[in-house]
Amino acid sequence: MDSDRGFLMLFDSIRSQEGPVSILKKALYHGRVPTAYLFTGPPGCGRMMAALATAASLNCQSGAIACGSCSSCLLYSAGNHPDLYLIGLPEGKRQIVIKQIREQILARAYLKPMSGKTSTFIVQDAHLINMNASNAFLKTLEEPPATSHFILIATDRDSVLPTISSRCQTLAFSPLPRLVVEDILLKEGIQKSQASLLAAMAKGSVKKALAYQSTGALEEMAGEFEPLSSLHNYGVGQLLDLAQRWGRNRQDALGVLEFMAQWYRDMLILFEGVPEDQVIHVAHIQELKKGADSIGGVNLASILESVEDAREAIEANTNVQLTLDTLLLRVRNHTLPTEKSA
Ligand SMILES: [Zn+2]
């Protein structure tokens, strides 16, 4: 999506964020845009687009809301308006430090805008601004120059130091609905079956979906389907091997768990007779139906509970390998034909 920045700076292009977008538009119409905003929400849900649209609107030559076609808006579209400052975590760094805040914000915030009426500083990863840098930034947020606006972006308000967040008006962006993510991916030219799977995995974040796609994580995961369909035939040794393969690290293990949750949720949906268009793994519908019939609703619910328990345990830093060992044994027991109780 970065290839089309013009699309990125119009409010009309932002999907499913009616609440924050209408607040922003109202503020722009009335010329009462707060000096500092904090946009919260998962990456890839429209926060950055809204920040760019706000910045472009503040300098649009034809109205209160970015028109997308005046010479100022065109510069924002191209990402090189001289009054737009994008501040983010430098490559290889783990924090935004005082030097960066001084050089990229404080040194510029008190200067007159270069070509428009206002300068906008968009700070991505605002939760990574460290204490010293926050203190340096504070004074500017408290007594800002009239021509400077600040938009901070973070996943949630609590992750940002309170000294900073208390001086910003917070606008909460929600994770995008699965079907919206899917639709955006389809428009990006991704195939339907892949798009629905990516959208389900991405939990409301287009950025995450595209990352899954580009790393090939999806293809890798698709190769894991086979064991899930025949877990009941696995001996203990094979199960432990599988757990070892799936649990090489915490991140992989969480991906596998997400995948398992979808897989068995699909079966439960089919078991309960919910319309098939709710199924994520549509390409495997026959396999899923077969599984749903043989495992049954009660066991499927228990499996989903076990998967959720394992996810919580791994997120709480429990030994990945042991957690997966236990989980797979449990899941197998629930899928054994003799254990069927539904
Ligand atoms: Zn314009």
Coordinates of C-alpha atoms and ligand atoms in Angstrom, one line a residue:
M1 CA 0.0 0.0 0.0
D2 CA 3.0 2.3 0.4
S3 CA 3.3 2.3 -3.3
D4 CA 0.2 4.5 -3.5
R5 CA 0.7 7.3 -1.1
G6 CA -2.0 9.4 -2.7
F7 CA -4.5 6.9 -1.5
L8 CA -2.9 7.0 1.9
M9 CA -3.7 10.6 2.7
L10 CA -7.4 10.9 2.1
F11 CA -10.0 10.4 4.9
D12 CA -12.3 8.6 2.4
S13 CA -9.7 5.9 2.0
I14 CA -9.8 5.0 5.7
R15 CA -12.0 1.9 6.3
S16 CA -14.1 1.2 9.4
Q17 CA -12.9 4.0 11.5
E18 CA -16.0 6.2 11.4
G19 CA -15.6 7.4 15.0
P20 CA -12.1 8.8 15.0
V21 CA -12.4 10.0 11.4
S22 CA -15.6 12.0 12.1
I23 CA -14.0 13.6 15.2
L24 CA -10.9 14.6 13.1
K25 CA -13.0 16.0 10.3
K26 CA -15.2 18.0 12.7
A27 CA -12.1 19.5 14.4
L28 CA -10.7 20.4 10.9
Y29 CA -13.9 22.0 9.7
H30 CA -14.2 24.1 12.9
G31 CA -10.5 25.0 12.8
R32 CA -10.1 23.6 16.3
V33 CA -7.5 20.9 15.8
P34 CA -5.7 20.1 19.1
T35 CA -2.0 20.7 19.1
A36 CA -1.2 17.1 20.0
Y37 CA -3.1 13.9 19.2
L38 CA -2.4 10.4 20.3
F39 CA -3.8 7.8 17.8
T40 CA -4.0 4.4 19.4
G41 CA -4.8 1.0 17.8
P42 CA -3.1 -2.0 16.2
P43 CA -0.6 -1.4 13.4
G44 CA -2.2 -1.4 10.0
C45 CA -5.7 -0.3 11.0
G46 CA -5.6 3.2 9.5
R47 CA -3.8 5.3 12.2
M48 CA -1.1 6.5 9.9
M49 CA -3.5 7.2 7.0
A50 CA -5.5 9.3 9.4
A51 CA -2.4 11.2 10.6
L52 CA -1.4 11.9 7.0
A53 CA -4.9 13.0 6.1
T54 CA -5.0 15.4 9.1
A55 CA -1.5 16.8 8.2
A56 CA -2.6 17.3 4.5
S57 CA -5.9 18.9 5.5
L58 CA -4.1 21.4 7.7
N59 CA -2.3 22.7 4.7
C60 CA -4.8 22.0 1.9
Q61 CA -5.3 25.0 -0.4
S62 CA -8.9 24.3 -1.3
G63 CA -10.7 23.5 1.9
A64 CA -10.7 22.3 5.5
I65 CA -10.4 18.6 4.4
A66 CA -7.5 17.4 2.2
C67 CA -8.8 17.5 -1.4
G68 CA -6.0 15.3 -2.8
S69 CA -5.5 17.4 -5.8
C70 CA -4.2 20.9 -4.9
S71 CA -0.4 21.4 -5.1
S72 CA 0.0 21.1 -1.4
C73 CA -2.0 17.8 -1.2
L74 CA 0.0 16.5 -4.1
L75 CA 3.2 17.0 -2.1
Y76 CA 1.6 15.1 0.8
S77 CA 0.6 12.4 -1.6
A78 CA 4.2 12.1 -2.8
G79 CA 5.3 12.0 0.9
N80 CA 7.6 15.0 0.4
H81 CA 5.7 18.1 1.7
P82 CA 8.4 20.2 3.4
D83 CA 6.1 20.8 6.4
L84 CA 5.6 17.1 7.1
Y85 CA 8.0 15.4 9.5
L86 CA 7.9 11.7 10.1
I87 CA 9.7 10.5 13.1
G88 CA 10.1 6.8 13.8
L89 CA 12.3 4.2 15.4
P90 CA 15.7 4.2 13.6
E91 CA 16.7 0.9 12.2
G92 CA 18.4 -1.3 14.7
K93 CA 17.4 0.9 17.6
R94 CA 15.0 -0.1 20.4
Q95 CA 14.1 3.4 21.8
I96 CA 13.5 6.9 20.6
V97 CA 16.1 8.8 22.5
I98 CA 16.6 12.5 23.4
K99 CA 19.0 13.2 20.6
Q100 CA 16.5 12.2 18.0
I101 CA 13.7 14.2 19.7
R102 CA 16.0 17.3 19.8
E103 CA 17.2 16.9 16.2
Q104 CA 13.9 15.9 14.5
I105 CA 11.3 17.7 16.5
L106 CA 12.6 20.4 18.9
A107 CA 15.0 21.9 16.3
R108 CA 12.2 22.3 13.8
A109 CA 9.1 22.8 15.8
Y110 CA 9.8 26.5 16.5
L111 CA 10.6 27.4 12.9
K112 CA 8.1 28.9 10.5
P113 CA 6.5 26.3 8.2
M114 CA 8.4 26.1 4.9
S115 CA 5.5 26.4 2.5
G116 CA 2.1 25.9 4.2
K117 CA 0.4 27.3 7.3
T118 CA 1.4 24.5 9.7
S119 CA 4.0 21.9 10.3
T120 CA 3.0 18.4 11.4
F121 CA 5.2 16.1 13.3
I122 CA 4.0 12.5 13.1
V123 CA 5.7 10.3 15.7
Q124 CA 5.3 6.6 15.1
D125 CA 6.1 4.1 17.9
A126 CA 5.4 6.8 20.5
H127 CA 5.5 4.2 23.2
L128 CA 9.2 3.8 22.5
I129 CA 10.1 7.4 23.4
N130 CA 12.2 6.9 26.5
M131 CA 12.0 8.9 29.7
N132 CA 14.7 11.4 29.0
A133 CA 13.4 12.0 25.5
S134 CA 9.8 12.4 26.9
N135 CA 11.0 15.0 29.3
A136 CA 12.7 16.9 26.5
F137 CA 9.5 16.7 24.4
L138 CA 7.2 17.7 27.2
K139 CA 7.9 21.4 27.2
T140 CA 7.1 21.7 23.5
L141 CA 3.8 19.8 24.0
E142 CA 3.0 22.1 26.9
E143 CA 3.8 25.4 25.2
P144 CA 3.7 24.6 21.5
P145 CA 4.3 27.0 18.7
A146 CA 1.0 28.0 17.1
T147 CA 2.1 26.6 13.7
S148 CA 3.1 23.1 14.9
H149 CA 0.9 20.1 15.3
F150 CA 1.9 16.7 16.7
I151 CA 0.4 13.3 16.1
L152 CA 1.7 10.5 18.1
I153 CA 1.0 6.9 17.1
A154 CA 1.0 3.9 19.5
T155 CA -0.8 0.7 20.0
D156 CA -2.5 1.8 23.2
R157 CA -2.6 4.8 25.6
D158 CA -1.1 2.9 28.5
S159 CA 2.0 2.0 26.6
V160 CA 2.9 5.7 26.3
L161 CA 4.5 7.5 29.2
P162 CA 1.7 9.4 31.1
T163 CA 3.6 12.7 31.0
I164 CA 3.2 12.5 27.2
S165 CA -0.2 10.9 26.9
S166 CA -1.8 13.3 29.3
R167 CA -1.0 16.2 27.0
C168 CA -2.5 14.6 23.9
Q169 CA -6.1 14.1 22.9
T170 CA -6.4 10.4 22.4
L171 CA -8.3 9.0 19.5
A172 CA -8.8 5.2 19.6
F173 CA -8.8 3.3 16.3
S174 CA -10.2 -0.2 16.4
P175 CA -8.8 -3.4 14.8
L176 CA -10.4 -3.7 11.4
P177 CA -13.2 -6.3 10.9
R178 CA -11.9 -9.4 9.3
L179 CA -14.0 -8.9 6.1
V180 CA -12.6 -5.4 5.7
V181 CA -9.0 -6.6 5.9
E182 CA -9.9 -9.3 3.4
D183 CA -11.5 -6.8 1.1
I184 CA -8.4 -4.6 1.3
L185 CA -6.2 -7.6 0.5
L186 CA -8.4 -8.5 -2.5
K187 CA -7.9 -5.0 -3.8
E188 CA -4.2 -5.5 -3.4
G189 CA -4.5 -8.3 -5.9
I190 CA -4.2 -11.2 -3.4
Q191 CA -6.2 -14.3 -4.2
K192 CA -9.5 -14.9 -2.4
S193 CA -8.6 -18.1 -0.6
Q194 CA -5.3 -16.6 0.6
A195 CA -6.8 -13.2 1.5
S196 CA -9.4 -14.7 3.8
L197 CA -6.8 -16.8 5.6
L198 CA -4.4 -13.9 5.9
A199 CA -7.2 -11.7 7.1
A200 CA -8.2 -14.2 9.8
M201 CA -4.6 -14.5 11.0
A202 CA -3.9 -10.7 11.0
K203 CA -6.5 -9.8 13.7
G204 CA -7.6 -6.5 12.3
S205 CA -4.2 -5.3 10.9
V206 CA -3.6 -5.0 7.2
K207 CA 0.1 -4.5 7.9
K208 CA 0.3 -7.8 9.8
A209 CA -1.6 -9.6 6.9
L210 CA 0.9 -8.2 4.4
A211 CA 3.8 -9.2 6.5
Y212 CA 2.5 -12.8 6.8
Q213 CA 2.2 -12.8 3.1
S214 CA 5.6 -11.5 2.3
T215 CA 7.4 -13.7 4.7
G216 CA 5.7 -16.8 3.3
A217 CA 4.5 -17.7 6.8
L218 CA 1.2 -18.7 5.3
E219 CA 2.6 -21.2 2.8
E220 CA 4.7 -22.7 5.6
M221 CA 1.6 -23.0 7.8
A222 CA -0.5 -24.5 5.0
G223 CA 2.0 -27.4 5.1
E224 CA 1.0 -28.0 8.7
F225 CA -2.6 -28.9 7.7
E226 CA -1.9 -32.5 7.2
P227 CA -0.9 -33.4 10.8
L228 CA -4.0 -31.5 12.1
S229 CA -6.3 -33.7 10.1
S230 CA -4.8 -37.0 11.3
L231 CA -3.6 -36.2 14.8
H232 CA -5.7 -39.2 16.1
N233 CA -3.4 -41.5 14.2
Y234 CA -0.2 -40.1 15.8
G235 CA 1.7 -42.1 18.4
V236 CA 3.1 -40.3 21.4
G237 CA 6.6 -40.2 19.9
Q238 CA 5.3 -38.6 16.7
L239 CA 3.3 -36.1 18.6
L240 CA 6.4 -35.0 20.6
D241 CA 8.3 -34.7 17.3
L242 CA 5.6 -32.5 15.9
A243 CA 5.6 -30.4 19.1
Q244 CA 9.3 -29.9 18.7
R245 CA 8.9 -28.8 15.1
W246 CA 6.1 -26.4 15.9
G247 CA 7.7 -25.0 18.9
R248 CA 11.1 -23.9 17.7
N249 CA 10.4 -20.5 19.2
R250 CA 7.7 -18.6 21.0
Q251 CA 6.6 -16.6 17.9
D252 CA 6.3 -19.8 15.7
A253 CA 4.4 -21.5 18.5
L254 CA 1.9 -18.6 18.8
G255 CA 1.4 -18.7 15.0
V256 CA 0.7 -22.5 15.1
L257 CA -1.8 -22.0 18.0
E258 CA -3.6 -19.3 16.1
F259 CA -3.8 -21.6 13.2
M260 CA -5.1 -24.5 15.3
A261 CA -7.7 -22.2 16.9
Q262 CA -9.0 -21.3 13.4
W263 CA -8.9 -24.9 12.3
Y264 CA -11.0 -26.2 15.1
R265 CA -13.2 -23.2 15.3
D266 CA -14.1 -23.8 11.6
M267 CA -15.0 -27.4 12.6
L268 CA -17.2 -26.2 15.4
I269 CA -18.9 -23.7 13.1
L270 CA -19.7 -26.5 10.7
F271 CA -20.8 -28.8 13.5
E272 CA -23.2 -26.2 14.7
G273 CA -24.6 -25.6 11.2
V274 CA -23.5 -22.0 11.0
P275 CA -23.4 -20.8 7.3
E276 CA -20.3 -22.0 5.5
D277 CA -19.3 -18.5 4.5
Q278 CA -18.1 -18.1 8.1
V279 CA -15.5 -20.7 7.6
I280 CA -11.9 -19.4 7.3
H281 CA -10.2 -22.4 5.7
V282 CA -12.7 -22.7 2.8
A283 CA -10.2 -24.6 0.7
H284 CA -10.4 -27.5 3.2
I285 CA -14.1 -27.6 3.8
Q286 CA -14.6 -31.3 3.1
E287 CA -11.8 -32.2 5.5
L288 CA -13.2 -29.9 8.1
K289 CA -16.7 -31.4 7.8
K290 CA -15.3 -34.8 8.2
G291 CA -13.4 -33.8 11.3
A292 CA -16.4 -32.0 12.7
D293 CA -18.6 -35.1 12.4
S294 CA -16.0 -37.5 13.9
I295 CA -14.8 -35.2 16.8
G296 CA -18.1 -33.7 17.8
G297 CA -19.1 -30.4 19.4
V298 CA -18.1 -31.1 23.0
N299 CA -14.6 -32.3 22.1
L300 CA -14.1 -29.4 19.7
A301 CA -15.1 -27.0 22.5
S302 CA -12.6 -28.7 24.8
I303 CA -9.8 -28.5 22.1
L304 CA -10.4 -24.8 21.6
E305 CA -10.2 -24.2 25.4
S306 CA -6.9 -26.2 25.5
V307 CA -5.5 -24.1 22.6
E308 CA -6.5 -20.9 24.4
D309 CA -4.9 -22.1 27.6
A310 CA -1.7 -23.0 25.8
R311 CA -1.6 -19.5 24.1
E312 CA -2.0 -17.8 27.5
A313 CA 0.7 -20.0 29.0
I314 CA 3.2 -19.3 26.1
E315 CA 2.4 -15.6 26.3
A316 CA 3.1 -15.7 30.0
N317 CA 6.6 -17.2 29.2
T318 CA 5.9 -20.8 30.1
N319 CA 8.2 -23.4 28.5
V320 CA 7.1 -23.5 24.8
Q321 CA 8.0 -27.1 24.3
L322 CA 6.3 -28.5 27.3
T323 CA 3.2 -26.5 26.6
L324 CA 3.0 -27.8 23.1
D325 CA 3.7 -31.4 24.2
T326 CA 0.8 -31.2 26.6
L327 CA -1.5 -29.5 24.2
L328 CA -1.0 -32.0 21.3
L329 CA -1.5 -34.9 23.6
R330 CA -4.8 -33.3 24.9
V331 CA -5.9 -32.5 21.4
R332 CA -5.2 -36.0 20.2
N333 CA -7.2 -37.5 23.1
H334 CA -10.1 -35.4 22.1
T335 CA -9.9 -36.5 18.5
L336 CA -9.7 -40.2 19.2
P337 CA -12.8 -42.0 17.9
T338 CA -13.3 -43.8 21.3
E339 CA -13.2 -40.5 23.2
K340 CA -16.0 -39.1 21.1
S341 CA -18.7 -38.0 23.5
A342 CA -20.7 -35.4 21.6
Ligands
ZN1 ZN -5.7 20.0 -1.2

